[in-house]
PDB file of C-alpha atoms in Angstrom:
ATOM      1  CA  MET S  13      -0.126  -0.315   0.185  1.00  0.00           C
ATOM      2  CA  ASN S  14       2.779   2.245   0.762  1.00  0.00           C
ATOM      3  CA  LEU S  15       4.596   1.589  -2.443  1.00  0.00           C
ATOM      4  CA  GLU S  16       1.256   2.037  -4.241  1.00  0.00           C
ATOM      5  CA  GLN S  17       1.142   5.489  -2.384  1.00  0.00           C
ATOM      6  CA  SER S  18       4.424   6.458  -3.227  1.00  0.00           C
ATOM      7  CA  TYR S  19       4.148   5.467  -6.807  1.00  0.00           C
ATOM      8  CA  GLN S  20       0.819   7.792  -7.126  1.00  0.00           C
ATOM      9  CA  SER S  21       2.602  10.795  -5.017  1.00  0.00           C
ATOM     10  CA  ARG S  22       5.583  10.493  -7.731  1.00  0.00           C
ATOM     11  CA  ASN S  23       3.081  10.419 -10.498  1.00  0.00           C
ATOM     12  CA  LYS S  24       1.509  13.790  -9.248  1.00  0.00           C
ATOM     13  CA  GLN S  25       4.769  15.369  -8.448  1.00  0.00           C
ATOM     14  CA  SER S  26       6.199  14.407 -12.225  1.00  0.00           C
ATOM     15  CA  LEU S  27       2.790  15.779 -13.311  1.00  0.00           C
ATOM     16  CA  ARG S  28       2.860  19.054 -11.504  1.00  0.00           C
ATOM     17  CA  THR S  29       6.774  19.429 -12.547  1.00  0.00           C
ATOM     18  CA  LEU S  30       5.233  18.996 -16.400  1.00  0.00           C
ATOM     19  CA  LEU S  31       2.547  21.311 -15.904  1.00  0.00           C
ATOM     20  CA  VAL S  32       4.650  24.300 -14.244  1.00  0.00           C
ATOM     21  CA  LYS S  33       7.445  23.873 -17.072  1.00  0.00           C
ATOM     22  CA  SER S  34       4.732  23.713 -19.831  1.00  0.00           C
ATOM     23  CA  LEU S  35       3.348  27.242 -18.250  1.00  0.00           C
ATOM     24  CA  SER S  36       7.060  28.609 -17.790  1.00  0.00           C
ATOM     25  CA  LEU S  37       7.582  27.844 -21.612  1.00  0.00           C
ATOM     26  CA  PHE S  38       4.182  29.153 -22.782  1.00  0.00           C
ATOM     27  CA  SER S  39       4.843  32.471 -20.708  1.00  0.00           C
ATOM     28  CA  THR S  40       8.411  32.805 -21.749  1.00  0.00           C
ATOM     29  CA  VAL S  41       7.283  32.627 -25.650  1.00  0.00           C
ATOM     30  CA  ARG S  42       4.332  34.847 -25.136  1.00  0.00           C
ATOM     31  CA  LEU S  43       1.862  32.453 -26.658  1.00  0.00           C
ATOM     32  CA  TYR S  44      -0.766  35.151 -26.473  1.00  0.00           C
ATOM     33  CA  ASN S  45       0.897  37.511 -28.410  1.00  0.00           C
ATOM     34  CA  VAL S  46       2.168  35.073 -30.810  1.00  0.00           C
ATOM     35  CA  GLY S  47      -1.492  33.814 -31.662  1.00  0.00           C
ATOM     36  CA  LEU S  48      -3.167  37.174 -31.630  1.00  0.00           C
ATOM     37  CA  ILE S  49      -0.190  37.870 -34.297  1.00  0.00           C
ATOM     38  CA  ALA S  50      -1.269  34.876 -36.242  1.00  0.00           C
ATOM     39  CA  VAL S  51      -4.725  36.036 -36.044  1.00  0.00           C
ATOM     40  CA  ALA S  52      -3.665  39.601 -37.545  1.00  0.00           C
ATOM     41  CA  GLN S  53      -1.297  38.068 -40.472  1.00  0.00           C
ATOM     42  CA  LEU S  54      -4.615  35.929 -41.699  1.00  0.00           C
ATOM     43  CA  LEU S  55      -7.015  38.607 -41.113  1.00  0.00           C
ATOM     44  CA  ALA S  56      -4.990  41.327 -42.763  1.00  0.00           C
ATOM     45  CA  SER S  57      -4.346  38.766 -45.733  1.00  0.00           C
ATOM     46  CA  VAL S  58      -7.890  38.329 -46.534  1.00  0.00           C
ATOM     47  CA  PHE S  59      -9.342  41.840 -45.591  1.00  0.00           C
ATOM     48  CA  ILE S  60      -6.510  44.125 -46.402  1.00  0.00           C
ATOM     49  CA  ILE S  61      -3.368  42.815 -48.522  1.00  0.00           C
ATOM     50  CA  ALA S  62      -5.186  40.659 -50.806  1.00  0.00           C
ATOM     51  CA  PRO S  63      -9.050  41.768 -50.817  1.00  0.00           C
ATOM     52  CA  GLU S  64      -9.524  41.036 -54.704  1.00  0.00           C
ATOM     53  CA  LEU S  65      -8.681  37.005 -53.884  1.00  0.00           C
ATOM     54  CA  PRO S  66     -11.187  34.740 -52.967  1.00  0.00           C
ATOM     55  CA  VAL S  67     -11.781  33.432 -49.538  1.00  0.00           C
ATOM     56  CA  LYS S  68     -11.245  29.956 -50.412  1.00  0.00           C
ATOM     57  CA  SER S  69      -8.333  30.632 -52.305  1.00  0.00           C
ATOM     58  CA  LEU S  70      -6.397  32.523 -49.832  1.00  0.00           C
ATOM     59  CA  LEU S  71      -7.591  29.805 -47.194  1.00  0.00           C
ATOM     60  CA  LEU S  72      -6.443  27.027 -49.063  1.00  0.00           C
ATOM     61  CA  ASP S  73      -3.094  28.559 -50.104  1.00  0.00           C
ATOM     62  CA  TYR S  74      -0.477  26.375 -48.093  1.00  0.00           C
ATOM     63  CA  LYS S  75       2.272  28.938 -48.500  1.00  0.00           C
ATOM     64  CA  LEU S  76       0.393  31.461 -47.158  1.00  0.00           C
ATOM     65  CA  TRP S  77      -0.099  29.078 -43.775  1.00  0.00           C
ATOM     66  CA  LEU S  78       3.887  28.535 -44.148  1.00  0.00           C
ATOM     67  CA  LEU S  79       4.469  32.096 -44.121  1.00  0.00           C
ATOM     68  CA  ILE S  80       2.174  32.603 -40.586  1.00  0.00           C
ATOM     69  CA  LEU S  81       3.982  29.536 -38.678  1.00  0.00           C
ATOM     70  CA  ALA S  82       7.321  30.705 -39.910  1.00  0.00           C
ATOM     71  CA  SER S  83       6.442  34.273 -38.529  1.00  0.00           C
ATOM     72  CA  ALA S  84       5.080  32.597 -35.238  1.00  0.00           C
ATOM     73  CA  SER S  85       8.139  30.290 -34.810  1.00  0.00           C
ATOM     74  CA  ALA S  86      10.772  33.409 -35.496  1.00  0.00           C
ATOM     75  CA  ILE S  87       8.692  35.724 -33.067  1.00  0.00           C
ATOM     76  CA  ALA S  88       8.552  33.097 -30.100  1.00  0.00           C
ATOM     77  CA  SER S  89      12.116  32.494 -30.525  1.00  0.00           C
ATOM     78  CA  GLY S  90      12.689  36.158 -30.300  1.00  0.00           C
ATOM     79  CA  TYR S  91      10.997  36.245 -27.221  1.00  0.00           C
ATOM     80  CA  ILE S  92      12.961  33.482 -25.861  1.00  0.00           C
ATOM     81  CA  ILE S  93      16.199  35.355 -26.650  1.00  0.00           C
ATOM     82  CA  ASN S  94      14.933  38.698 -25.273  1.00  0.00           C
ATOM     83  CA  ASN S  95      14.189  36.900 -21.950  1.00  0.00           C
ATOM     84  CA  PHE S  96      17.858  35.262 -21.990  1.00  0.00           C
ATOM     85  CA  TYR S  97      19.267  38.695 -22.127  1.00  0.00           C
ATOM     86  CA  ASP S  98      16.770  40.603 -19.688  1.00  0.00           C
ATOM     87  CA  ARG S  99      16.395  37.772 -17.211  1.00  0.00           C
ATOM     88  CA  GLU S 100      18.610  40.202 -14.470  1.00  0.00           C
ATOM     89  CA  LYS S 101      16.549  43.477 -15.315  1.00  0.00           C
ATOM     90  CA  ASP S 102      13.129  41.388 -15.207  1.00  0.00           C
ATOM     91  CA  LEU S 103      14.145  39.924 -11.708  1.00  0.00           C
ATOM     92  CA  ILE S 104      13.534  43.668 -10.492  1.00  0.00           C
ATOM     93  CA  ASN S 105      10.997  44.525 -12.639  1.00  0.00           C
ATOM     94  CA  ARG S 106       8.753  41.664 -12.477  1.00  0.00           C
ATOM     95  CA  PRO S 107      10.054  39.145 -10.210  1.00  0.00           C
ATOM     96  CA  GLN S 108       6.933  36.658  -9.802  1.00  0.00           C
ATOM     97  CA  LYS S 109       6.703  36.182 -13.646  1.00  0.00           C
ATOM     98  CA  THR S 110      10.375  35.813 -14.051  1.00  0.00           C
ATOM     99  CA  PHE S 111      10.501  33.245 -11.473  1.00  0.00           C
ATOM    100  CA  LEU S 112       7.866  31.369 -13.552  1.00  0.00           C
ATOM    101  CA  GLU S 113       9.974  31.561 -16.499  1.00  0.00           C
ATOM    102  CA  ASN S 114      13.093  30.126 -14.690  1.00  0.00           C
ATOM    103  CA  GLN S 115      11.319  27.152 -14.166  1.00  0.00           C
ATOM    104  CA  VAL S 116      12.816  25.985 -17.426  1.00  0.00           C
ATOM    105  CA  SER S 117      16.507  25.207 -17.883  1.00  0.00           C
ATOM    106  CA  ARG S 118      18.882  27.488 -19.808  1.00  0.00           C
ATOM    107  CA  SER S 119      19.819  24.242 -22.013  1.00  0.00           C
ATOM    108  CA  THR S 120      16.471  23.631 -22.573  1.00  0.00           C
ATOM    109  CA  LEU S 121      15.569  27.320 -23.813  1.00  0.00           C
ATOM    110  CA  TRP S 122      18.528  27.384 -26.149  1.00  0.00           C
ATOM    111  CA  SER S 123      17.410  24.010 -27.890  1.00  0.00           C
ATOM    112  CA  VAL S 124      13.928  25.452 -28.238  1.00  0.00           C
ATOM    113  CA  TYR S 125      15.342  28.663 -29.520  1.00  0.00           C
ATOM    114  CA  PHE S 126      17.309  27.033 -32.172  1.00  0.00           C
ATOM    115  CA  THR S 127      14.824  24.586 -33.136  1.00  0.00           C
ATOM    116  CA  LEU S 128      12.346  27.330 -33.360  1.00  0.00           C
ATOM    117  CA  ASN S 129      14.677  29.595 -35.839  1.00  0.00           C
ATOM    118  CA  ALA S 130      15.594  26.165 -37.990  1.00  0.00           C
ATOM    119  CA  ILE S 131      11.555  25.926 -38.625  1.00  0.00           C
ATOM    120  CA  ALA S 132      11.020  29.572 -39.268  1.00  0.00           C
ATOM    121  CA  PHE S 133      13.941  29.571 -41.881  1.00  0.00           C
ATOM    122  CA  LEU S 134      12.896  26.115 -43.140  1.00  0.00           C
ATOM    123  CA  LEU S 135       9.228  27.076 -43.804  1.00  0.00           C
ATOM    124  CA  GLY S 136      10.157  30.455 -45.282  1.00  0.00           C
ATOM    125  CA  SER S 137      12.541  28.896 -47.686  1.00  0.00           C
ATOM    126  CA  ILE S 138      10.008  26.197 -48.575  1.00  0.00           C
ATOM    127  CA  VAL S 139       7.620  29.426 -49.631  1.00  0.00           C
ATOM    128  CA  SER S 140      10.528  31.277 -51.488  1.00  0.00           C
ATOM    129  CA  TRP S 141      14.114  31.978 -51.542  1.00  0.00           C
ATOM    130  CA  ARG S 142      12.954  35.559 -50.679  1.00  0.00           C
ATOM    131  CA  ALA S 143      10.810  34.868 -47.473  1.00  0.00           C
ATOM    132  CA  GLY S 144      13.683  32.395 -46.311  1.00  0.00           C
ATOM    133  CA  THR S 145      15.729  35.307 -46.650  1.00  0.00           C
ATOM    134  CA  PHE S 146      13.448  37.459 -44.872  1.00  0.00           C
ATOM    135  CA  PHE S 147      13.419  35.068 -41.596  1.00  0.00           C
ATOM    136  CA  ALA S 148      17.269  34.682 -41.648  1.00  0.00           C
ATOM    137  CA  PHE S 149      17.208  38.573 -41.272  1.00  0.00           C
ATOM    138  CA  TYR S 150      14.771  38.848 -39.017  1.00  0.00           C
ATOM    139  CA  ILE S 151      15.806  36.055 -36.918  1.00  0.00           C
ATOM    140  CA  PHE S 152      19.518  38.012 -36.616  1.00  0.00           C
ATOM    141  CA  ALA S 153      17.719  41.549 -36.189  1.00  0.00           C
ATOM    142  CA  MET S 154      15.852  39.715 -33.012  1.00  0.00           C
ATOM    143  CA  TRP S 155      18.883  38.625 -31.648  1.00  0.00           C
ATOM    144  CA  LEU S 156      21.138  41.825 -32.539  1.00  0.00           C
ATOM    145  CA  TYR S 157      18.256  43.958 -30.946  1.00  0.00           C
ATOM    146  CA  SER S 158      17.763  41.693 -27.503  1.00  0.00           C
ATOM    147  CA  HIS S 159      22.047  41.508 -27.173  1.00  0.00           C
ATOM    148  CA  LYS S 160      22.855  44.795 -28.116  1.00  0.00           C
ATOM    149  CA  LEU S 161      20.611  47.586 -29.722  1.00  0.00           C
ATOM    150  CA  LYS S 162      17.741  47.694 -26.780  1.00  0.00           C
ATOM    151  CA  ARG S 163      20.354  49.300 -24.759  1.00  0.00           C
ATOM    152  CA  ILE S 164      20.679  52.089 -27.211  1.00  0.00           C
ATOM    153  CA  LEU S 165      19.128  55.598 -26.980  1.00  0.00           C
ATOM    154  CA  PHE S 166      15.658  55.886 -29.021  1.00  0.00           C
ATOM    155  CA  LEU S 167      17.202  52.861 -31.360  1.00  0.00           C
ATOM    156  CA  GLY S 168      16.267  50.152 -29.203  1.00  0.00           C
ATOM    157  CA  ASN S 169      12.605  51.657 -29.193  1.00  0.00           C
ATOM    158  CA  LEU S 170      12.870  52.157 -33.035  1.00  0.00           C
ATOM    159  CA  MET S 171      13.899  48.706 -33.504  1.00  0.00           C
ATOM    160  CA  ALA S 172      11.446  47.019 -31.122  1.00  0.00           C
ATOM    161  CA  ALA S 173       8.501  48.683 -32.900  1.00  0.00           C
ATOM    162  CA  LEU S 174       9.774  47.724 -36.567  1.00  0.00           C
ATOM    163  CA  LEU S 175      10.510  44.522 -35.385  1.00  0.00           C
ATOM    164  CA  SER S 176       6.762  43.949 -34.315  1.00  0.00           C
ATOM    165  CA  ILE S 177       5.510  44.993 -37.712  1.00  0.00           C
ATOM    166  CA  SER S 178       7.965  43.066 -39.763  1.00  0.00           C
ATOM    167  CA  PRO S 179       5.972  39.467 -40.081  1.00  0.00           C
ATOM    168  CA  PHE S 180       3.663  41.693 -41.783  1.00  0.00           C
ATOM    169  CA  PHE S 181       5.681  42.719 -44.646  1.00  0.00           C
ATOM    170  CA  VAL S 182       6.801  39.308 -45.830  1.00  0.00           C
ATOM    171  CA  LEU S 183       2.947  38.918 -46.775  1.00  0.00           C
ATOM    172  CA  PHE S 184       3.346  42.235 -48.537  1.00  0.00           C
ATOM    173  CA  MET S 185       6.243  40.500 -50.160  1.00  0.00           C
ATOM    174  CA  TYR S 186       4.396  37.592 -50.782  1.00  0.00           C
ATOM    175  CA  TYR S 187       1.626  39.178 -52.463  1.00  0.00           C
ATOM    176  CA  ARG S 188       3.388  42.159 -53.792  1.00  0.00           C
ATOM    177  CA  ASN S 189       1.038  44.735 -52.364  1.00  0.00           C
ATOM    178  CA  PHE S 190       2.646  48.085 -51.619  1.00  0.00           C
ATOM    179  CA  LEU S 191      -0.432  50.217 -51.805  1.00  0.00           C
ATOM    180  CA  PRO S 192      -0.538  53.643 -49.797  1.00  0.00           C
ATOM    181  CA  VAL S 193      -3.629  52.494 -47.569  1.00  0.00           C
ATOM    182  CA  ILE S 194      -1.497  49.472 -46.532  1.00  0.00           C
ATOM    183  CA  LEU S 195       1.509  51.753 -45.413  1.00  0.00           C
ATOM    184  CA  ILE S 196      -0.687  54.272 -43.568  1.00  0.00           C
ATOM    185  CA  HIS S 197      -2.294  51.158 -41.867  1.00  0.00           C
ATOM    186  CA  GLY S 198       1.582  50.066 -41.089  1.00  0.00           C
ATOM    187  CA  SER S 199       2.230  53.833 -39.949  1.00  0.00           C
ATOM    188  CA  PHE S 200      -0.249  53.831 -37.396  1.00  0.00           C
ATOM    189  CA  LEU S 201       0.395  50.208 -35.865  1.00  0.00           C
ATOM    190  CA  PHE S 202       3.929  51.290 -35.579  1.00  0.00           C
ATOM    191  CA  LEU S 203       3.315  54.524 -33.871  1.00  0.00           C
ATOM    192  CA  ILE S 204       0.991  52.714 -31.305  1.00  0.00           C
ATOM    193  CA  LEU S 205       3.881  49.856 -30.676  1.00  0.00           C
ATOM    194  CA  GLY S 206       6.603  52.807 -30.389  1.00  0.00           C
ATOM    195  CA  MET S 207       4.155  54.358 -27.547  1.00  0.00           C
ATOM    196  CA  ARG S 208       3.870  51.014 -26.160  1.00  0.00           C
ATOM    197  CA  GLU S 209       7.640  50.739 -25.602  1.00  0.00           C
ATOM    198  CA  LEU S 210       7.775  53.919 -24.417  1.00  0.00           C
ATOM    199  CA  ILE S 211       5.364  52.956 -21.728  1.00  0.00           C
ATOM    200  CA  LYS S 212       7.302  50.002 -20.821  1.00  0.00           C
ATOM    201  CA  ASP S 213      10.565  51.719 -20.163  1.00  0.00           C
ATOM    202  CA  LEU S 214       8.806  53.744 -18.129  1.00  0.00           C
ATOM    203  CA  GLU S 215       7.294  50.465 -15.941  1.00  0.00           C
ATOM    204  CA  ASN S 216      10.748  49.345 -15.757  1.00  0.00           C
ATOM    205  CA  LEU S 217      12.850  52.039 -15.006  1.00  0.00           C
ATOM    206  CA  ARG S 218      14.381  50.589 -11.861  1.00  0.00           C
ATOM    207  CA  GLY S 219      15.578  47.377 -13.889  1.00  0.00           C
ATOM    208  CA  ASP S 220      17.151  49.597 -16.500  1.00  0.00           C
ATOM    209  CA  LEU S 221      18.740  51.811 -13.927  1.00  0.00           C
ATOM    210  CA  ALA S 222      20.173  48.779 -12.445  1.00  0.00           C
ATOM    211  CA  GLN S 223      21.337  47.327 -15.732  1.00  0.00           C
ATOM    212  CA  ASN S 224      22.645  50.390 -17.695  1.00  0.00           C
ATOM    213  CA  TYR S 225      20.108  50.420 -20.286  1.00  0.00           C
ATOM    214  CA  HIS S 226      20.370  53.652 -22.095  1.00  0.00           C
ATOM    215  CA  THR S 227      16.299  53.974 -22.425  1.00  0.00           C
ATOM    216  CA  ILE S 228      14.653  57.173 -23.006  1.00  0.00           C
ATOM    217  CA  PRO S 229      13.393  58.043 -19.263  1.00  0.00           C
ATOM    218  CA  VAL S 230      17.191  56.749 -18.003  1.00  0.00           C
ATOM    219  CA  VAL S 231      19.175  58.753 -20.370  1.00  0.00           C
ATOM    220  CA  LEU S 232      16.520  61.928 -20.411  1.00  0.00           C
ATOM    221  CA  GLY S 233      14.017  61.838 -17.609  1.00  0.00           C
ATOM    222  CA  ILE S 234      10.576  60.769 -16.955  1.00  0.00           C
ATOM    223  CA  LYS S 235       9.530  64.195 -17.980  1.00  0.00           C
ATOM    224  CA  ALA S 236      10.937  64.217 -21.204  1.00  0.00           C
ATOM    225  CA  SER S 237       9.701  60.537 -21.912  1.00  0.00           C
ATOM    226  CA  LYS S 238       6.105  61.708 -20.861  1.00  0.00           C
ATOM    227  CA  THR S 239       6.670  64.750 -23.708  1.00  0.00           C
ATOM    228  CA  PHE S 240       7.676  62.412 -26.170  1.00  0.00           C
ATOM    229  CA  TYR S 241       4.804  59.900 -25.835  1.00  0.00           C
ATOM    230  CA  THR S 242       2.698  63.114 -26.092  1.00  0.00           C
ATOM    231  CA  PHE S 243       4.423  64.024 -29.266  1.00  0.00           C
ATOM    232  CA  LEU S 244       3.598  60.345 -30.473  1.00  0.00           C
ATOM    233  CA  THR S 245      -0.040  60.658 -29.626  1.00  0.00           C
ATOM    234  CA  PHE S 246      -0.518  63.293 -31.826  1.00  0.00           C
ATOM    235  CA  ILE S 247       1.540  61.890 -34.649  1.00  0.00           C
ATOM    236  CA  ALA S 248      -0.588  58.860 -34.330  1.00  0.00           C
ATOM    237  CA  ILE S 249      -3.614  60.383 -34.531  1.00  0.00           C
ATOM    238  CA  ILE S 250      -2.182  61.998 -37.927  1.00  0.00           C
ATOM    239  CA  PRO S 251      -2.682  58.360 -40.073  1.00  0.00           C
ATOM    240  CA  ALA S 252      -6.035  57.559 -38.060  1.00  0.00           C
ATOM    241  CA  SER S 253      -7.567  60.758 -39.576  1.00  0.00           C
ATOM    242  CA  ILE S 254      -5.941  60.074 -43.216  1.00  0.00           C
ATOM    243  CA  LEU S 255      -7.713  56.453 -42.830  1.00  0.00           C
ATOM    244  CA  ILE S 256     -11.045  57.804 -41.776  1.00  0.00           C
ATOM    245  CA  THR S 257     -11.355  60.945 -44.413  1.00  0.00           C
ATOM    246  CA  THR S 258      -9.404  59.854 -47.423  1.00  0.00           C
ATOM    247  CA  TYR S 259      -9.978  55.661 -47.368  1.00  0.00           C
ATOM    248  CA  ASN S 260     -12.670  53.691 -47.516  1.00  0.00           C
ATOM    249  CA  VAL S 261     -12.340  51.828 -44.216  1.00  0.00           C
ATOM    250  CA  GLY S 262     -15.874  51.100 -43.832  1.00  0.00           C
ATOM    251  CA  ASP S 263     -17.004  51.000 -39.860  1.00  0.00           C
ATOM    252  CA  MET S 264     -13.610  50.531 -39.271  1.00  0.00           C
ATOM    253  CA  LYS S 265     -13.491  54.506 -39.067  1.00  0.00           C
ATOM    254  CA  TYR S 266     -15.665  53.963 -35.679  1.00  0.00           C
ATOM    255  CA  TYR S 267     -12.250  52.246 -34.489  1.00  0.00           C
ATOM    256  CA  PHE S 268      -9.783  54.944 -35.649  1.00  0.00           C
ATOM    257  CA  ALA S 269     -12.212  57.591 -33.978  1.00  0.00           C
ATOM    258  CA  MET S 270     -12.107  55.481 -30.418  1.00  0.00           C
ATOM    259  CA  VAL S 271      -8.274  55.296 -30.727  1.00  0.00           C
ATOM    260  CA  ALA S 272      -8.104  58.815 -31.084  1.00  0.00           C
ATOM    261  CA  GLY S 273      -9.994  59.628 -28.109  1.00  0.00           C
ATOM    262  CA  ALA S 274      -8.213  56.905 -25.917  1.00  0.00           C
ATOM    263  CA  LEU S 275      -5.087  58.253 -27.006  1.00  0.00           C
ATOM    264  CA  LEU S 276      -5.973  61.789 -25.839  1.00  0.00           C
ATOM    265  CA  VAL S 277      -7.741  60.414 -22.757  1.00  0.00           C
ATOM    266  CA  CYS S 278      -4.659  58.680 -21.608  1.00  0.00           C
ATOM    267  CA  LEU S 279      -2.479  61.909 -21.511  1.00  0.00           C
ATOM    268  CA  PRO S 280      -3.906  63.440 -18.441  1.00  0.00           C
ATOM    269  CA  LEU S 281      -3.394  59.763 -16.670  1.00  0.00           C
ATOM    270  CA  LEU S 282       0.376  59.788 -18.046  1.00  0.00           C
ATOM    271  CA  TRP S 283       1.098  63.149 -16.662  1.00  0.00           C
ATOM    272  CA  SER S 284      -0.078  62.574 -13.409  1.00  0.00           C
ATOM    273  CA  SER S 285       1.409  58.946 -13.452  1.00  0.00           C
ATOM    274  CA  LYS S 286       3.795  58.424 -10.612  1.00  0.00           C
ATOM    275  CA  ARG S 287       3.949  54.783  -9.720  1.00  0.00           C
ATOM    276  CA  LYS S 288       4.552  51.605 -11.820  1.00  0.00           C
ATOM    277  CA  ARG S 289       0.765  50.330 -11.634  1.00  0.00           C
ATOM    278  CA  GLU S 290      -0.118  53.843 -13.181  1.00  0.00           C
ATOM    279  CA  TYR S 291       1.628  53.332 -16.301  1.00  0.00           C
ATOM    280  CA  LEU S 292       0.487  49.744 -16.204  1.00  0.00           C
ATOM    281  CA  LEU S 293      -2.880  50.905 -16.535  1.00  0.00           C
ATOM    282  CA  ILE S 294      -1.974  52.871 -20.093  1.00  0.00           C
ATOM    283  CA  HIS S 295       0.040  49.927 -20.926  1.00  0.00           C
ATOM    284  CA  PHE S 296      -2.976  47.823 -20.786  1.00  0.00           C
ATOM    285  CA  ILE S 297      -4.690  50.578 -22.681  1.00  0.00           C
ATOM    286  CA  LEU S 298      -2.544  50.169 -25.622  1.00  0.00           C
ATOM    287  CA  LYS S 299      -2.866  46.348 -25.932  1.00  0.00           C
ATOM    288  CA  VAL S 300      -6.525  46.740 -25.995  1.00  0.00           C
ATOM    289  CA  ILE S 301      -6.335  49.055 -28.643  1.00  0.00           C
ATOM    290  CA  ILE S 302      -3.882  46.696 -30.473  1.00  0.00           C
ATOM    291  CA  GLY S 303      -5.707  43.492 -29.845  1.00  0.00           C
ATOM    292  CA  VAL S 304      -9.187  45.676 -31.067  1.00  0.00           C
ATOM    293  CA  GLY S 305      -7.206  46.741 -33.567  1.00  0.00           C
ATOM    294  CA  VAL S 306      -7.263  43.154 -35.286  1.00  0.00           C
ATOM    295  CA  PHE S 307     -10.204  42.035 -35.001  1.00  0.00           C
ATOM    296  CA  SER S 308     -11.756  45.441 -36.188  1.00  0.00           C
ATOM    297  CA  ILE S 309     -10.257  44.603 -39.871  1.00  0.00           C
ATOM    298  CA  LEU S 310     -13.551  42.511 -40.042  1.00  0.00           C
ATOM    299  CA  LEU S 311     -15.627  46.111 -40.336  1.00  0.00           C
ATOM    300  CA  ILE S 312     -13.703  47.114 -43.306  1.00  0.00           C
ATOM    301  CA  ASP S 313     -16.523  46.212 -45.148  1.00  0.00           C
ATOM    302  CA  LEU S 314     -18.639  43.731 -43.553  1.00  0.00           C
ATOM    303  CA  PRO S 315     -21.521  42.740 -46.028  1.00  0.00           C
ATOM    304  CA  ALA S 316     -18.720  42.134 -48.657  1.00  0.00           C
ATOM    305  CA  ILE S 317     -17.024  39.869 -45.829  1.00  0.00           C
ATOM    306  CA  ILE S 318     -20.247  38.064 -45.020  1.00  0.00           C
ATOM    307  CA  ASN S 319     -20.836  37.599 -48.765  1.00  0.00           C
ATOM    308  CA  ARG S 320     -17.448  36.001 -49.633  1.00  0.00           C
ATOM    309  CA  LEU S 321     -17.516  33.679 -46.358  1.00  0.00           C
ATOM    310  CA  LYS S 322     -20.908  32.176 -47.718  1.00  0.00           C
ATOM    311  CA  ASP S 323     -19.150  31.976 -51.411  1.00  0.00           C
ATOM    312  CA  PHE S 324     -16.657  29.977 -49.049  1.00  0.00           C
ATOM    313  CA  ILE S 325     -18.735  27.996 -47.322  1.00  0.00           C
TER     314      ILE S 325
END
């Protein structure tokens, strides 16, 4: 009886360890973010980048799915390498989350990192040599950013925003579509991501100071950071206004109007913020803006989308 209880106890312990390590790995690769970007790539392909193509032909195009899977693998590997270099800083800024992510050994993380990079490169190469080259450069850029560039004033924020929107560029290459409306959508997203990176720097000021990161709050101060964020807010409203007034974005115009209002509302909150939890609220609002923006793509021409889906079914 004791042997049986001991065996069951070991099984429970093994299962618990496996669960903790799985949660740790999922947290490290930011599975939620990776999934959201994959959905955004799919919706953008169907309704923005290649709207003239039938939904059925798009969804049955295995190359599109390979590009999405390659992007997911490359992004996940980027989170791993970023966590690896930020581990000491994150112990100061977010100790509980970092403790969970440290449940997976470094050797395991390195194995997963190289495996994901290999998958991204191979899947991209199956689509075309251009896509394979893109992912090779993207993987290198993610490593260079994590290792070196993120510590450099302004360049770190710029690279973080560029790397966040780069997975959509491979879709532009694949469909050979570089219409101005797509570039304006991209510039709007780029500015929102840049604002999000700046808020993250304000959140992580203690850890950045301790680890000698040359971020905007560390080098120029909190007031200058808030001024720059305010400047980005008004700049971000420009592409949103252009999309509403110049291009036919359907009911998505309400999304852009809502975002403009939300960004302006955040400014008084930002200037009154003095503690990390207040910056976290602004960060949360920006994440909601990005998340809602993914699904608001469906509002560009909802009746046409319904008809196209009926044709597909």
